[in-house]
Amino acid sequence: MILTYKTYVLEYKHPFGVSSNTRSSTTSVFIKLEYEGKMGYGEACLPAYLGETVEGTIAFFEKAKPVLIKHKFPFSATQIVEEIDKLSNANNPAKAAINIALHDLLGKLAGKPFYEVMGFSRSEPMATSYTIGIDHENVIEQKINEAAEFSILKIKAGTKDDKALINLIRKYTDKPLYVDVNQGWKNKEEVLDMLFWLKEKNVILIEQPMSTNMLNEMAWVTERSPIPTIADESVKRLKDLDQIKNCFSGINIKLMKSSGLTEALEMINYAKKNNLKILLGCMAESSCATSAMAQLMKFADYIDLDAPQLLKNDPFKGIEYKNGNVYLNDLAGIGVEPIDTLF
Ligand code: MG
């Protein structure tokens, strides 16, 4: 397999605000894995909080090239994934890109969609949340209007006055909400009071209310919470799950954290065995990585796969959005095609 990569700046329709920062664009590194004329595509998305850089990601791809080139069809995906994982202790987005591209390529070589190659059935369309970032009131109103077709909204909280923010949202819509605090709240009693208040406001789950180092407090809150508590920053890979399984009601699995589809599936299995709810999420990714994750939506309790909808210049075609639902297509692999100018 021959690996090539290309950096690409993804631009947001609106500057995107969370409790820690606001951005108007983000850089992904896309890859192409080529074998006997067939191409598999992957994406490494690099949000600042993961501590990953474009340079580090490209350096990892260079390290992976000699591993990939020696494998011949029929590939053992498991063996390649293990070899790639051993190349470094970090670089989960780069590993994810290779993992996605490998599964895309395997599907294309077999002429089958990913889910069929993996031996499970196709996911039915599923409602995704649509994210409303932190913003000024007039922009929030505009974003809610733009999200008219989506049946669930995800609100980025952790502001100075989150009750005011939710009351503001409720001026414009009564849709069910996911609230993502991005570690913004500090006091467990106040968090619990807030969760009861939010339940009354038709908030149906809360994501990462407190810091990753407040696991005991989080366990206390989860035990008493009227709505599911979902770990995001507190969990990246499978090995993190033992530590947090009794502290949250569920986990947000993202390919850029898990190192790809292989480990995302292992995390899904772990969650099912341990009675954890499953939210499939994404970073600020294009249709490439998001379409890969959507292959797994049949296993999810909730999906938050709206990232391509927030972009101005998505360089891939893949999953489709109709009436706020995510639809898989029947194409081989992860079902994506790049724009002509990407590679
Ligand atoms: Mg989150």
Tab-separated table of C-alpha atoms and ligand atoms in Angstrom:
chain	number	residue	atom	x	y	z
A	1	MET	CA	0.000	0.000	0.000
A	2	ILE	CA	1.244	3.450	-0.902
A	3	LEU	CA	0.347	6.278	1.495
A	4	THR	CA	0.095	9.911	0.392
A	5	TYR	CA	-1.150	12.813	2.505
A	6	LYS	CA	-2.454	16.323	2.035
A	7	THR	CA	-3.126	19.082	4.569
A	8	TYR	CA	-6.359	21.002	4.087
A	9	VAL	CA	-7.918	23.882	6.033
A	10	LEU	CA	-11.558	23.225	6.894
A	11	GLU	CA	-13.486	26.491	7.253
A	12	TYR	CA	-16.535	26.819	9.507
A	13	LYS	CA	-19.759	28.483	8.380
A	14	HIS	CA	-19.690	30.321	11.740
A	15	PRO	CA	-16.736	30.823	14.103
A	16	PHE	CA	-17.103	27.919	16.535
A	17	GLY	CA	-17.094	28.707	20.271
A	18	VAL	CA	-16.703	26.303	23.210
A	19	SER	CA	-16.056	27.178	26.863
A	20	SER	CA	-12.267	27.454	26.322
A	21	ASN	CA	-11.886	29.125	22.898
A	22	THR	CA	-13.355	30.195	19.523
A	23	ARG	CA	-12.017	29.142	16.085
A	24	SER	CA	-12.996	29.913	12.487
A	25	SER	CA	-11.081	27.084	10.820
A	26	THR	CA	-9.207	23.880	11.596
A	27	THR	CA	-6.609	21.887	9.666
A	28	SER	CA	-7.112	18.220	8.813
A	29	VAL	CA	-4.531	15.971	7.194
A	30	PHE	CA	-6.145	13.677	4.632
A	31	ILE	CA	-4.558	10.482	3.402
A	32	LYS	CA	-4.917	8.197	0.437
A	33	LEU	CA	-3.898	4.529	0.623
A	34	GLU	CA	-3.431	3.067	-2.817
A	35	TYR	CA	-3.231	-0.617	-3.745
A	36	GLU	CA	-3.448	-1.933	-7.312
A	37	GLY	CA	-5.471	1.036	-8.554
A	38	LYS	CA	-7.958	1.107	-5.653
A	39	MET	CA	-7.914	4.033	-3.196
A	40	GLY	CA	-8.859	4.154	0.465
A	41	TYR	CA	-9.293	7.546	2.148
A	42	GLY	CA	-8.773	8.697	5.711
A	43	GLU	CA	-8.630	11.872	7.784
A	44	ALA	CA	-6.693	13.080	10.807
A	45	CYS	CA	-8.517	15.964	12.460
A	46	LEU	CA	-6.390	17.899	14.964
A	47	PRO	CA	-8.291	19.970	17.526
A	48	ALA	CA	-5.922	21.954	19.732
A	49	TYR	CA	-6.991	20.288	22.974
A	50	LEU	CA	-5.685	16.892	21.831
A	51	GLY	CA	-2.189	18.378	21.664
A	52	GLU	CA	-1.660	17.015	18.141
A	53	THR	CA	0.031	19.012	15.387
A	54	VAL	CA	0.142	18.853	11.594
A	55	GLU	CA	3.933	18.317	11.752
A	56	GLY	CA	3.647	15.475	14.277
A	57	THR	CA	0.892	13.868	12.224
A	58	ILE	CA	2.914	14.019	9.012
A	59	ALA	CA	5.975	12.639	10.825
A	60	PHE	CA	3.826	9.718	11.959
A	61	PHE	CA	2.635	9.058	8.394
A	62	GLU	CA	6.265	8.991	7.241
A	63	LYS	CA	7.002	6.416	9.951
A	64	ALA	CA	3.996	4.334	8.890
A	65	LYS	CA	4.875	4.247	5.174
A	66	PRO	CA	7.414	1.384	5.408
A	67	VAL	CA	4.970	-0.678	7.512
A	68	LEU	CA	2.152	-0.200	5.001
A	69	ILE	CA	4.200	-0.816	1.879
A	70	LYS	CA	5.227	-4.332	2.895
A	71	HIS	CA	1.651	-5.631	3.269
A	72	LYS	CA	0.073	-7.389	0.285
A	73	PHE	CA	-3.568	-8.315	-0.349
A	74	PRO	CA	-5.324	-10.113	1.345
A	75	PHE	CA	-4.370	-7.861	4.255
A	76	SER	CA	-4.797	-8.710	7.901
A	77	ALA	CA	-6.341	-5.473	9.152
A	78	THR	CA	-5.799	-6.569	12.752
A	79	GLN	CA	-2.089	-7.131	12.214
A	80	ILE	CA	-1.573	-3.828	10.380
A	81	VAL	CA	-3.496	-1.904	13.058
A	82	GLU	CA	-1.324	-3.482	15.784
A	83	GLU	CA	1.884	-2.610	13.952
A	84	ILE	CA	0.750	0.979	13.359
A	85	ASP	CA	-0.289	1.414	16.988
A	86	LYS	CA	3.173	0.377	18.200
A	87	LEU	CA	4.869	3.163	16.222
A	88	SER	CA	4.132	5.724	18.962
A	89	ASN	CA	2.300	6.273	22.250
A	90	ALA	CA	0.392	9.284	20.893
A	91	ASN	CA	-0.798	10.337	17.395
A	92	ASN	CA	-4.329	8.949	17.753
A	93	PRO	CA	-5.710	11.117	14.909
A	94	ALA	CA	-2.928	9.930	12.549
A	95	LYS	CA	-3.609	6.329	13.586
A	96	ALA	CA	-7.320	6.951	13.014
A	97	ALA	CA	-6.647	8.279	9.503
A	98	ILE	CA	-4.707	5.133	8.590
A	99	ASN	CA	-7.325	2.884	10.198
A	100	ILE	CA	-10.163	4.609	8.308
A	101	ALA	CA	-8.285	4.498	4.992
A	102	LEU	CA	-7.356	0.853	5.500
A	103	HIS	CA	-10.999	-0.129	6.055
A	104	ASP	CA	-12.091	2.016	3.111
A	105	LEU	CA	-9.521	0.279	0.916
A	106	LEU	CA	-10.482	-3.206	2.146
A	107	GLY	CA	-14.106	-2.458	1.289
A	108	LYS	CA	-13.173	-1.186	-2.149
A	109	LEU	CA	-10.996	-4.224	-2.869
A	110	ALA	CA	-13.918	-6.470	-1.830
A	111	GLY	CA	-16.525	-4.267	-3.575
A	112	LYS	CA	-18.543	-4.079	-0.338
A	113	PRO	CA	-19.492	-1.417	2.229
A	114	PHE	CA	-17.546	-1.460	5.484
A	115	TYR	CA	-20.435	-2.850	7.537
A	116	GLU	CA	-20.734	-5.832	5.192
A	117	VAL	CA	-16.990	-6.526	5.308
A	118	MET	CA	-17.252	-6.481	9.113
A	119	GLY	CA	-20.207	-8.874	9.064
A	120	PHE	CA	-22.932	-6.678	10.482
A	121	SER	CA	-26.024	-5.215	8.851
A	122	ARG	CA	-26.454	-1.718	7.545
A	123	SER	CA	-27.465	1.010	10.023
A	124	GLU	CA	-30.891	2.548	9.600
A	125	PRO	CA	-31.035	6.353	9.305
A	126	MET	CA	-30.675	7.989	12.715
A	127	ALA	CA	-31.303	11.475	14.099
A	128	THR	CA	-28.139	13.420	14.839
A	129	SER	CA	-27.835	16.398	17.101
A	130	TYR	CA	-26.772	19.695	15.541
A	131	THR	CA	-24.293	21.755	17.527
A	132	ILE	CA	-24.885	25.350	18.540
A	133	GLY	CA	-21.563	26.854	19.665
A	134	ILE	CA	-21.229	29.642	22.223
A	135	ASP	CA	-22.109	32.925	20.522
A	136	HIS	CA	-23.981	36.247	20.721
A	137	GLU	CA	-27.759	36.147	21.000
A	138	ASN	CA	-28.504	37.239	17.432
A	139	VAL	CA	-26.111	34.609	16.028
A	140	ILE	CA	-27.573	31.914	18.268
A	141	GLU	CA	-31.020	32.723	16.928
A	142	GLN	CA	-29.672	32.511	13.370
A	143	LYS	CA	-27.989	29.145	14.096
A	144	ILE	CA	-31.205	27.737	15.579
A	145	ASN	CA	-33.042	28.798	12.432
A	146	GLU	CA	-30.381	27.157	10.264
A	147	ALA	CA	-30.850	23.952	12.267
A	148	ALA	CA	-34.582	23.831	11.441
A	149	GLU	CA	-34.387	20.329	9.931
A	150	PHE	CA	-32.590	18.810	12.939
A	151	SER	CA	-34.718	17.310	15.706
A	152	ILE	CA	-32.079	17.509	18.481
A	153	LEU	CA	-29.708	20.379	19.265
A	154	LYS	CA	-26.406	20.161	21.114
A	155	ILE	CA	-25.575	23.228	23.167
A	156	LYS	CA	-22.023	24.118	24.111
A	157	ALA	CA	-22.296	25.370	27.687
A	158	GLY	CA	-19.750	26.198	30.388
A	159	THR	CA	-20.442	29.925	29.981
A	160	LYS	CA	-20.624	32.460	32.826
A	161	ASP	CA	-24.393	32.006	32.995
A	162	ASP	CA	-25.580	28.710	31.558
A	163	LYS	CA	-29.145	29.082	32.854
A	164	ALA	CA	-29.430	32.319	30.881
A	165	LEU	CA	-28.022	30.526	27.821
A	166	ILE	CA	-30.593	27.704	28.062
A	167	ASN	CA	-33.412	30.184	28.699
A	168	LEU	CA	-32.270	32.039	25.589
A	169	ILE	CA	-32.339	28.822	23.513
A	170	ARG	CA	-35.810	28.108	24.880
A	171	LYS	CA	-37.044	31.451	23.536
A	172	TYR	CA	-36.561	30.019	20.039
A	173	THR	CA	-37.054	26.254	20.257
A	174	ASP	CA	-38.446	23.476	22.463
A	175	LYS	CA	-36.428	20.683	20.766
A	176	PRO	CA	-34.667	18.185	23.054
A	177	LEU	CA	-31.123	19.273	23.861
A	178	TYR	CA	-27.782	17.654	24.586
A	179	VAL	CA	-25.679	19.973	26.736
A	180	ASP	CA	-21.880	19.756	26.512
A	181	VAL	CA	-20.055	21.584	29.281
A	182	ASN	CA	-16.501	20.753	28.135
A	183	GLN	CA	-15.361	20.448	31.804
A	184	GLY	CA	-16.668	23.925	32.624
A	185	TRP	CA	-18.402	23.310	35.993
A	186	LYS	CA	-16.582	23.078	39.332
A	187	ASN	CA	-18.859	22.113	42.225
A	188	LYS	CA	-20.649	18.745	42.434
A	189	GLU	CA	-23.678	19.994	44.416
A	190	GLU	CA	-24.194	22.852	41.978
A	191	VAL	CA	-23.771	20.461	39.067
A	192	LEU	CA	-26.473	18.178	40.455
A	193	ASP	CA	-28.876	21.086	41.033
A	194	MET	CA	-28.192	22.212	37.482
A	195	LEU	CA	-28.951	18.741	36.094
A	196	PHE	CA	-32.372	18.710	37.769
A	197	TRP	CA	-33.024	22.195	36.386
A	198	LEU	CA	-31.879	21.119	32.902
A	199	LYS	CA	-34.117	18.038	32.936
A	200	GLU	CA	-37.090	20.346	33.401
A	201	LYS	CA	-35.878	22.218	30.310
A	202	ASN	CA	-35.980	19.014	28.204
A	203	VAL	CA	-32.216	18.455	28.245
A	204	ILE	CA	-31.787	14.727	27.649
A	205	LEU	CA	-28.083	14.239	28.369
A	206	ILE	CA	-25.122	16.092	29.802
A	207	GLU	CA	-21.607	15.743	28.433
A	208	GLN	CA	-18.427	16.159	30.508
A	209	PRO	CA	-19.748	18.622	33.107
A	210	MET	CA	-16.562	18.629	35.202
A	211	SER	CA	-12.821	18.408	34.758
A	212	THR	CA	-11.181	15.081	33.906
A	213	ASN	CA	-9.511	15.119	37.343
A	214	MET	CA	-12.855	15.208	39.215
A	215	LEU	CA	-13.783	11.539	38.783
A	216	ASN	CA	-14.951	11.008	42.380
A	217	GLU	CA	-17.222	14.029	42.163
A	218	MET	CA	-18.443	12.783	38.785
A	219	ALA	CA	-19.340	9.362	40.251
A	220	TRP	CA	-21.293	11.132	43.018
A	221	VAL	CA	-23.193	13.229	40.456
A	222	THR	CA	-23.912	10.267	38.135
A	223	GLU	CA	-25.365	8.221	40.972
A	224	ARG	CA	-27.918	10.981	41.624
A	225	SER	CA	-28.359	12.485	38.169
A	226	PRO	CA	-31.842	12.583	36.602
A	227	ILE	CA	-30.302	12.454	33.083
A	228	PRO	CA	-27.447	10.374	31.570
A	229	THR	CA	-23.935	11.744	32.119
A	230	ILE	CA	-21.587	11.179	29.177
A	231	ALA	CA	-17.775	11.152	29.349
A	232	ASP	CA	-15.951	12.895	26.529
A	233	GLU	CA	-12.581	14.401	27.544
A	234	SER	CA	-12.352	11.716	30.286
A	235	VAL	CA	-12.099	8.904	27.739
A	236	LYS	CA	-9.989	8.483	24.668
A	237	ARG	CA	-9.183	4.820	24.182
A	238	LEU	CA	-10.321	1.398	25.387
A	239	LYS	CA	-7.755	1.364	28.201
A	240	ASP	CA	-9.402	4.452	29.780
A	241	LEU	CA	-12.745	2.739	30.287
A	242	ASP	CA	-12.007	0.698	33.433
A	243	GLN	CA	-11.230	3.878	35.320
A	244	ILE	CA	-14.352	5.810	34.329
A	245	LYS	CA	-17.004	3.100	33.894
A	246	ASN	CA	-18.562	3.771	37.330
A	247	CYS	CA	-18.282	7.564	37.078
A	248	PHE	CA	-20.495	8.252	34.040
A	249	SER	CA	-23.634	6.714	32.491
A	250	GLY	CA	-22.098	6.615	29.041
A	251	ILE	CA	-19.211	7.481	26.757
A	252	ASN	CA	-18.668	9.685	23.737
A	253	ILE	CA	-16.603	7.654	21.264
A	254	LYS	CA	-14.744	9.610	18.582
A	255	LEU	CA	-12.450	8.127	15.952
A	256	MET	CA	-9.801	10.818	16.527
A	257	LYS	CA	-9.561	9.749	20.171
A	258	SER	CA	-9.968	5.977	19.760
A	259	SER	CA	-7.328	5.646	16.989
A	260	GLY	CA	-9.924	4.491	14.491
A	261	LEU	CA	-12.787	2.113	13.777
A	262	THR	CA	-11.129	-1.011	15.195
A	263	GLU	CA	-10.857	0.328	18.711
A	264	ALA	CA	-14.161	2.216	18.462
A	265	LEU	CA	-15.818	-1.192	17.958
A	266	GLU	CA	-13.947	-2.603	20.949
A	267	MET	CA	-15.138	0.354	23.034
A	268	ILE	CA	-18.710	-0.272	21.860
A	269	ASN	CA	-18.429	-3.900	22.998
A	270	TYR	CA	-17.023	-2.811	26.355
A	271	ALA	CA	-19.812	-0.263	26.800
A	272	LYS	CA	-22.522	-2.828	25.991
A	273	LYS	CA	-21.053	-5.298	28.528
A	274	ASN	CA	-20.777	-2.632	31.222
A	275	ASN	CA	-24.161	-1.012	30.720
A	276	LEU	CA	-22.722	2.270	29.463
A	277	LYS	CA	-24.670	4.316	26.970
A	278	ILE	CA	-22.979	4.951	23.627
A	279	LEU	CA	-22.767	8.327	21.956
A	280	LEU	CA	-20.915	8.389	18.649
A	281	GLY	CA	-19.343	11.793	18.209
A	282	CYS	CA	-16.872	13.599	16.029
A	283	MET	CA	-14.390	16.449	16.078
A	284	ALA	CA	-14.574	19.235	13.467
A	285	GLU	CA	-14.229	16.629	10.750
A	286	SER	CA	-15.170	16.473	7.083
A	287	SER	CA	-17.502	13.920	5.529
A	288	CYS	CA	-14.521	11.553	5.299
A	289	ALA	CA	-14.074	10.665	8.984
A	290	THR	CA	-17.733	11.334	9.811
A	291	SER	CA	-18.899	8.849	7.173
A	292	ALA	CA	-16.531	6.273	8.663
A	293	MET	CA	-18.037	6.731	12.126
A	294	ALA	CA	-21.590	6.654	10.750
A	295	GLN	CA	-20.961	3.039	9.684
A	296	LEU	CA	-21.261	2.178	13.401
A	297	MET	CA	-24.428	4.107	14.222
A	298	LYS	CA	-26.575	0.998	14.614
A	299	PHE	CA	-24.712	0.381	17.888
A	300	ALA	CA	-25.339	3.872	19.274
A	301	ASP	CA	-27.890	5.251	21.733
A	302	TYR	CA	-27.177	8.762	20.453
A	303	ILE	CA	-25.227	10.239	17.561
A	304	ASP	CA	-23.624	13.638	17.297
A	305	LEU	CA	-22.353	13.474	13.725
A	306	ASP	CA	-23.071	16.945	12.431
A	307	ALA	CA	-19.516	18.136	11.702
A	308	PRO	CA	-19.772	18.259	7.880
A	309	GLN	CA	-22.874	20.423	8.261
A	310	LEU	CA	-20.829	23.063	10.073
A	311	LEU	CA	-18.261	23.359	7.262
A	312	LYS	CA	-18.087	25.693	4.280
A	313	ASN	CA	-15.625	23.632	2.234
A	314	ASP	CA	-16.079	19.909	2.878
A	315	PRO	CA	-13.612	18.161	0.510
A	316	PHE	CA	-15.525	14.835	0.574
A	317	LYS	CA	-18.944	13.515	-0.362
A	318	GLY	CA	-20.258	10.762	1.899
A	319	ILE	CA	-23.155	10.366	4.307
A	320	GLU	CA	-26.276	12.353	3.562
A	321	TYR	CA	-28.489	14.428	5.837
A	322	LYS	CA	-32.251	14.399	5.343
A	323	ASN	CA	-34.694	15.861	7.883
A	324	GLY	CA	-31.960	15.808	10.506
A	325	ASN	CA	-31.229	12.105	9.986
A	326	VAL	CA	-27.899	10.628	8.872
A	327	TYR	CA	-28.167	8.208	5.927
A	328	LEU	CA	-25.476	5.771	4.811
A	329	ASN	CA	-25.014	5.168	1.095
A	330	ASP	CA	-24.341	1.811	-0.592
A	331	LEU	CA	-20.851	2.621	-1.849
A	332	ALA	CA	-17.936	0.316	-1.077
A	333	GLY	CA	-15.690	0.972	1.908
A	334	ILE	CA	-16.764	3.883	4.086
A	335	GLY	CA	-18.754	5.363	1.192
A	336	VAL	CA	-16.773	8.515	0.417
A	337	GLU	CA	-15.424	10.304	-2.642
A	338	PRO	CA	-13.004	13.272	-2.501
A	339	ILE	CA	-13.366	16.410	-4.621
A	340	ASP	CA	-11.104	16.237	-7.699
A	341	THR	CA	-8.613	18.785	-6.437
A	342	LEU	CA	-7.842	17.210	-3.048
A	343	PHE	CA	-5.035	14.842	-4.115
B	1	MG	MG	-17.751	17.051	24.031
